Amino acid sequence: MTDPRILHVVGARPNFMKAAPLIAVLGNAAGVRQALVHTGQHYDANMSDAFFRQLGLPHPDVNLGVGSGSHARQTAEVMVGLDQYLDEQPADLVVVYGDVNSTMAASLVAAKRRVRLAHVEAGLRSGDRSMPEETNRLVTDRLADLLFTPSEDAVENLLREGTPHDSIHDVGNIMIDSLVRLLPRTDLACARELAGIPGEMPYVLVTLHRPSNVDDPSQLVGIVGVLRELSERLAVVFPVHPRTRARLQSTGADLRGIRLCEPLGYLEFLALQQHASLVITDSGGIQEETTYLGVQCLTVRDTTERPVTVTLGTNRLIGTDPARLRVEAGRVLDGERKQGVIPPRWDGRTAERIADVLLSRA
């Protein structure tokens, strides 16, 4: 195939960090035409536009503007919008990233149109079907022609599910490509100022957004209570996702001592991660970033689709009981640190390995 047209589909912040390195590498390849569709699943400027600027992503060829809504509505609107776009601008290959609703929706459109599909970050499994992301992963991987995995456990998952071996490419973690490239540009002093952390004060960095933690008022209040206790020892910084902020307001939780701030850009958040005494999260990507950075991480979930961050990295999967969070956070702050190593092929060159496969199959 000469001059293949590759269409990248992104919809939420984790997608942006994964797409940016591959788009950059392919941009240097002769004869490759690229287009970028932003579905608009993340529609807040702080959560989308700033990431595009900092990551050096090109301006999207189209923004479908689907915004918020139920899982079904988001998926349907992405499918309709992308199908219409492909009527006007056909593609030879669609590349999707991660596990958000936009990922699955674009995969369905590509499969129905018989367009070849590549999934970057394939094979991750939590085993928890109550997570919408797990459904997105399963569907996308079943439909994909090329599956690019970040770790050996992902390869094993795909083989166990019957995926043909020659469709699987163990290339490493592309999110680390963005981290490696941009870490030298971080400015801790600026990030501290934005987050309201004075001087050289040590801090805990917190992110929470999953329904299991923020949709149950008693669970959310319980976690906030632990964070308030930790704030008596050091600063507790909580960049608040809009959905989480709404839940906090509805519960009337006592937030005294907790430093809430608006969502941060990628560079600012990365700077805070690198220098945190502890990160408390329910995010997937942050488990990976803290493992690379060697930062202590407590994941407030019962399962993880990134077990390599536990078996090799600095992540501890502690469940959702606030009492357990209290104990585990205390242990870390008292000096009980978990030693970790960087997993294989998390070296900042994953996009190059992906591009080699794509160009050899074009």
Coordinates of C-alpha atoms in Angstrom, one line a residue:
M1 CA 0.0 0.0 0.0
T2 CA 1.5 3.4 -1.0
D3 CA 1.0 6.5 1.1
P4 CA -1.2 4.9 3.8
R5 CA -3.6 7.2 5.6
I6 CA -3.6 6.5 9.3
L7 CA -6.4 7.9 11.5
H8 CA -5.7 8.3 15.2
V9 CA -8.7 8.5 17.5
V10 CA -8.4 10.1 21.0
G11 CA -11.1 11.1 23.4
A12 CA -9.7 11.6 26.9
R13 CA -6.4 12.7 28.6
P14 CA -4.8 9.2 28.9
N15 CA -5.2 8.8 25.1
F16 CA -3.4 12.1 24.5
M17 CA -0.2 10.9 26.3
K18 CA -0.3 7.7 24.3
A19 CA -1.0 9.2 20.9
A20 CA 1.5 12.0 20.9
P21 CA 4.7 9.9 20.6
L22 CA 3.4 7.7 17.8
I23 CA 2.1 10.7 15.8
A24 CA 5.5 12.3 16.1
V25 CA 7.4 9.3 15.0
L26 CA 5.1 8.5 12.1
G27 CA 5.3 12.2 11.1
N28 CA 9.0 11.6 10.2
A29 CA 8.2 8.6 8.0
A30 CA 8.1 9.2 4.2
G31 CA 4.8 8.6 2.5
V32 CA 2.6 8.4 5.6
R33 CA -0.5 10.6 5.8
Q34 CA -2.0 11.1 9.3
A35 CA -5.2 12.5 10.7
L36 CA -6.4 13.1 14.2
V37 CA -9.9 12.8 15.5
H38 CA -10.7 14.2 18.9
T39 CA -14.0 12.8 20.0
G40 CA -14.5 15.5 22.7
Q41 CA -15.1 12.9 25.5
H42 CA -13.1 15.2 27.8
Y43 CA -14.4 18.6 27.0
D44 CA -13.0 20.9 29.7
A45 CA -10.2 23.1 28.4
N46 CA -8.0 22.3 31.4
M47 CA -8.4 18.6 30.8
S48 CA -8.0 18.6 27.1
D49 CA -6.6 21.7 25.3
A50 CA -3.8 22.2 27.8
F51 CA -2.7 18.6 27.3
F52 CA -2.6 19.0 23.5
R53 CA -0.4 22.1 23.9
Q54 CA 2.0 20.5 26.3
L55 CA 2.3 17.2 24.5
G56 CA 2.9 18.9 21.1
L57 CA -0.1 17.2 19.5
P58 CA -1.2 18.6 16.2
H59 CA -4.6 20.4 16.1
P60 CA -7.3 17.8 15.5
D61 CA -8.6 17.4 12.0
V62 CA -12.0 17.2 13.6
N63 CA -13.5 17.4 17.1
L64 CA -16.7 15.4 17.4
G65 CA -17.7 17.3 20.6
V66 CA -19.6 14.5 22.2
G67 CA -19.1 15.8 25.7
S68 CA -20.5 14.2 28.8
G69 CA -23.3 11.7 29.0
S70 CA -24.1 8.1 29.8
H71 CA -21.8 5.4 28.5
A72 CA -24.3 4.4 25.8
R73 CA -24.8 8.0 24.7
Q74 CA -21.1 8.8 24.4
T75 CA -20.4 5.6 22.6
A76 CA -23.3 6.1 20.1
E77 CA -22.4 9.7 19.4
V78 CA -18.7 8.8 18.8
M79 CA -19.8 6.1 16.4
V80 CA -22.1 8.3 14.4
G81 CA -19.6 11.2 14.2
L82 CA -16.7 9.0 13.3
D83 CA -18.7 7.1 10.7
Q84 CA -19.7 10.3 9.0
Y85 CA -16.1 11.6 9.1
L86 CA -14.8 8.4 7.4
D87 CA -17.5 8.8 4.7
E88 CA -15.7 12.0 3.7
Q89 CA -12.1 11.1 4.7
P90 CA -11.5 7.3 4.3
A91 CA -8.6 5.8 6.2
D92 CA -6.4 2.7 5.6
L93 CA -5.8 2.1 9.3
V94 CA -7.5 3.3 12.5
V95 CA -5.4 3.5 15.6
V96 CA -7.1 3.6 19.0
Y97 CA -5.6 4.0 22.5
G98 CA -6.4 2.7 26.0
D99 CA -9.8 1.8 27.2
V100 CA -12.2 4.8 27.2
N101 CA -15.6 4.8 25.6
S102 CA -14.1 6.5 22.5
T103 CA -11.7 3.6 22.1
M104 CA -14.5 1.0 21.9
A105 CA -16.7 3.2 19.8
A106 CA -14.0 3.8 17.2
S107 CA -13.2 0.1 17.1
L108 CA -16.8 -0.8 16.3
V109 CA -16.9 1.7 13.5
A110 CA -13.6 0.5 12.0
A111 CA -14.7 -3.2 12.2
K112 CA -18.1 -2.5 10.6
R113 CA -16.4 -0.6 7.7
R114 CA -13.7 -3.3 7.3
V115 CA -10.9 -0.8 8.1
R116 CA -7.8 -2.3 9.7
L117 CA -7.6 -1.5 13.4
A118 CA -4.6 -1.2 15.7
H119 CA -5.0 -1.0 19.5
V120 CA -2.2 0.6 21.5
E121 CA -2.2 -0.7 25.1
A122 CA -3.9 -4.0 24.3
G123 CA -4.3 -6.9 26.6
L124 CA -4.8 -5.2 29.9
R125 CA -7.3 -7.0 32.2
S126 CA -8.6 -6.3 35.7
G127 CA -11.1 -9.2 35.7
D128 CA -13.7 -6.8 37.0
R129 CA -16.7 -6.6 34.6
S130 CA -18.3 -3.9 36.7
M131 CA -15.7 -1.5 35.3
P132 CA -16.9 0.0 32.0
E133 CA -13.3 0.1 30.9
E134 CA -13.0 -3.6 31.1
T135 CA -15.8 -4.0 28.6
N136 CA -14.1 -1.5 26.4
R137 CA -10.8 -3.4 26.5
L138 CA -12.4 -6.8 25.8
V139 CA -14.4 -5.5 22.8
T140 CA -11.5 -3.5 21.3
D141 CA -9.1 -6.4 21.6
R142 CA -11.5 -8.8 20.0
L143 CA -11.9 -6.5 17.0
A144 CA -8.3 -5.3 16.5
D145 CA -6.0 -6.6 13.8
L146 CA -2.8 -5.4 15.4
L147 CA -2.5 -5.5 19.2
F148 CA 0.4 -3.6 20.9
T149 CA 0.9 -4.6 24.5
P150 CA 2.7 -2.7 27.3
S151 CA 3.8 -5.7 29.4
E152 CA 4.1 -9.5 29.4
D153 CA 1.0 -10.1 31.4
A154 CA -1.0 -8.4 28.6
V155 CA 0.5 -10.8 26.1
E156 CA -0.5 -13.7 28.3
N157 CA -4.1 -12.4 28.6
L158 CA -4.5 -12.2 24.9
L159 CA -3.0 -15.6 24.2
R160 CA -5.3 -17.1 26.8
E161 CA -8.3 -15.5 25.1
G162 CA -7.3 -17.1 21.7
T163 CA -5.8 -14.1 20.0
P164 CA -3.5 -15.2 17.1
H165 CA 0.1 -14.9 18.2
D166 CA 1.2 -13.0 15.1
S167 CA -1.3 -10.2 15.8
I168 CA 0.3 -9.5 19.2
H169 CA 3.3 -7.2 19.5
D170 CA 4.9 -6.7 22.9
V171 CA 6.3 -3.2 22.4
G172 CA 6.3 -1.7 25.9
N173 CA 4.5 1.2 27.5
I174 CA 3.9 4.2 25.2
M175 CA 2.8 6.5 28.0
I176 CA 6.4 6.3 29.3
D177 CA 7.6 7.8 26.0
S178 CA 5.7 11.0 26.8
L179 CA 7.0 10.9 30.4
V180 CA 10.7 10.5 29.3
R181 CA 10.4 13.2 26.8
L182 CA 8.7 15.8 29.0
L183 CA 10.2 15.1 32.4
P184 CA 13.1 17.5 31.8
R185 CA 10.6 20.3 31.1
T186 CA 8.8 20.1 34.4
D187 CA 9.0 23.0 36.9
L188 CA 8.3 21.9 40.4
A189 CA 8.2 25.4 41.8
C190 CA 5.5 26.4 39.3
A191 CA 3.5 23.2 40.0
R192 CA 3.8 23.8 43.8
E193 CA 2.4 27.3 43.3
L194 CA -0.5 26.2 41.2
A195 CA -1.4 23.4 43.7
G196 CA -1.0 25.7 46.7
I197 CA 1.9 23.9 48.4
P198 CA 4.1 26.4 50.3
G199 CA 7.9 26.3 50.4
E200 CA 9.6 22.9 50.7
M201 CA 6.7 21.3 52.5
P202 CA 6.4 17.5 51.8
Y203 CA 3.1 16.4 50.4
V204 CA 0.8 13.6 49.5
L205 CA -0.7 13.8 46.0
V206 CA -4.3 12.4 45.6
T207 CA -6.5 11.6 42.5
L208 CA -9.9 9.9 42.8
H209 CA -12.5 9.6 40.1
R210 CA -13.8 6.0 39.9
P211 CA -17.4 5.3 40.8
S212 CA -16.4 2.8 43.5
N213 CA -14.8 5.6 45.4
V214 CA -16.7 8.8 44.5
D215 CA -20.3 7.7 43.9
D216 CA -20.9 6.1 47.3
P217 CA -21.2 9.0 49.8
S218 CA -20.1 6.9 52.8
Q219 CA -17.0 5.7 50.9
L220 CA -16.1 9.1 49.8
V221 CA -16.6 10.7 53.2
G222 CA -14.5 7.8 54.7
I223 CA -11.6 8.5 52.3
V224 CA -11.8 12.2 52.9
G225 CA -11.6 11.6 56.6
V226 CA -8.3 9.7 56.2
L227 CA -6.9 12.4 53.9
R228 CA -7.8 15.0 56.6
E229 CA -5.8 13.0 59.2
L230 CA -2.8 12.8 56.8
S231 CA -3.0 16.6 56.4
E232 CA -1.9 16.9 60.1
R233 CA 1.4 15.3 59.1
L234 CA 2.1 16.9 55.7
A235 CA 0.3 18.7 52.9
V236 CA -2.4 16.7 51.1
V237 CA -2.9 18.0 47.5
F238 CA -6.0 16.9 45.6
P239 CA -6.4 18.1 42.0
V240 CA -10.1 17.5 41.6
H241 CA -11.8 16.0 38.6
P242 CA -15.1 17.9 37.9
R243 CA -17.1 14.8 38.5
T244 CA -15.4 14.2 41.8
R245 CA -15.9 17.8 42.9
A246 CA -19.6 17.5 42.3
R247 CA -19.7 14.4 44.5
L248 CA -17.7 16.1 47.3
Q249 CA -20.1 19.0 47.3
S250 CA -23.1 16.8 47.4
T251 CA -21.8 14.8 50.4
G252 CA -20.9 17.9 52.4
A253 CA -17.6 16.2 53.4
D254 CA -15.4 18.0 55.8
L255 CA -12.4 19.1 53.6
R256 CA -10.5 21.2 56.1
G257 CA -6.8 20.7 55.7
I258 CA -7.0 19.2 52.2
R259 CA -5.6 21.4 49.5
L260 CA -8.1 21.2 46.6
C261 CA -7.1 22.6 43.3
E262 CA -8.2 22.5 39.7
P263 CA -7.1 19.8 37.3
L264 CA -3.5 20.4 36.4
G265 CA -1.7 20.2 33.0
Y266 CA 0.4 17.2 32.3
L267 CA 3.8 18.9 33.1
E268 CA 2.5 20.3 36.4
F269 CA 1.0 17.0 37.5
L270 CA 4.1 15.1 36.4
A271 CA 6.3 17.4 38.5
L272 CA 4.2 16.9 41.6
Q273 CA 4.2 13.1 41.1
Q274 CA 8.0 12.9 40.8
H275 CA 8.5 14.7 44.1
A276 CA 5.5 13.4 46.2
S277 CA 6.1 11.6 49.4
L278 CA 3.2 9.4 48.5
V279 CA 0.6 9.2 45.7
I280 CA -2.9 7.9 46.5
T281 CA -5.0 7.2 43.4
D282 CA -7.6 5.0 41.6
S283 CA -6.2 5.8 38.2
G284 CA -4.6 3.3 35.9
G285 CA -2.0 5.5 34.2
I286 CA -0.7 7.0 37.5
Q287 CA 0.1 3.5 38.7
E288 CA 2.5 3.2 35.7
E289 CA 4.0 6.7 36.0
T290 CA 4.8 6.3 39.7
T291 CA 6.4 2.9 39.0
Y292 CA 8.7 4.5 36.4
L293 CA 9.5 7.4 38.8
G294 CA 10.1 5.2 41.8
V295 CA 7.4 7.0 43.8
Q296 CA 5.3 5.2 46.4
C297 CA 1.8 4.6 45.2
L298 CA -1.4 3.3 47.0
T299 CA -4.1 2.3 44.6
V300 CA -7.6 2.5 46.2
R301 CA -9.1 -0.3 44.2
D302 CA -9.8 -4.0 44.6
T303 CA -8.4 -4.9 41.2
T304 CA -5.9 -3.5 38.7
E305 CA -5.4 -4.1 35.0
R306 CA -1.7 -3.1 35.5
P307 CA -0.4 -5.9 37.8
V308 CA 3.1 -5.3 36.7
T309 CA 3.1 -2.1 38.7
V310 CA 2.5 -4.3 41.8
T311 CA 4.8 -7.2 41.0
L312 CA 7.7 -5.2 39.7
G313 CA 6.9 -1.6 40.6
T314 CA 6.2 0.7 43.6
N315 CA 2.5 0.3 43.5
R316 CA 0.4 -1.3 46.3
L317 CA -3.1 -2.4 45.6
I318 CA -4.9 -1.9 48.9
G319 CA -8.7 -2.2 48.2
T320 CA -11.3 0.4 49.0
D321 CA -11.6 0.2 52.8
P322 CA -10.6 3.7 54.3
A323 CA -9.3 1.9 57.4
R324 CA -6.8 0.0 55.2
L325 CA -5.8 3.3 53.5
R326 CA -5.1 4.8 56.9
V327 CA -2.8 2.0 57.8
E328 CA -1.0 1.7 54.5
A329 CA -0.4 5.5 54.2
G330 CA 0.9 5.6 57.7
R331 CA 3.4 2.8 56.9
V332 CA 4.7 4.6 53.9
L333 CA 5.1 7.9 55.7
D334 CA 6.8 6.1 58.6
G335 CA 9.5 4.9 56.1
E336 CA 8.2 1.5 55.0
R337 CA 8.9 2.0 51.3
K338 CA 8.4 -0.6 48.6
Q339 CA 11.4 -1.1 46.3
G340 CA 10.5 -1.4 42.6
V341 CA 12.1 -1.7 39.2
I342 CA 11.1 -0.3 35.8
P343 CA 9.4 -3.1 33.7
P344 CA 11.0 -4.3 30.5
R345 CA 10.7 -2.0 27.4
W346 CA 9.4 1.0 29.5
D347 CA 12.3 2.9 27.9
G348 CA 10.8 5.8 26.0
R349 CA 11.1 4.0 22.6
T350 CA 7.8 2.2 22.4
A351 CA 6.4 4.5 19.7
E352 CA 9.4 3.6 17.5
R353 CA 8.7 -0.1 17.8
I354 CA 5.0 0.5 17.0
A355 CA 5.8 2.5 14.0
D356 CA 8.2 -0.2 12.7
V357 CA 5.3 -2.7 12.8
L358 CA 2.8 -0.3 11.2
L359 CA 5.1 0.6 8.4
S360 CA 6.1 -3.0 7.7
R361 CA 2.4 -3.9 7.4
A362 CA 1.3 -0.8 5.4

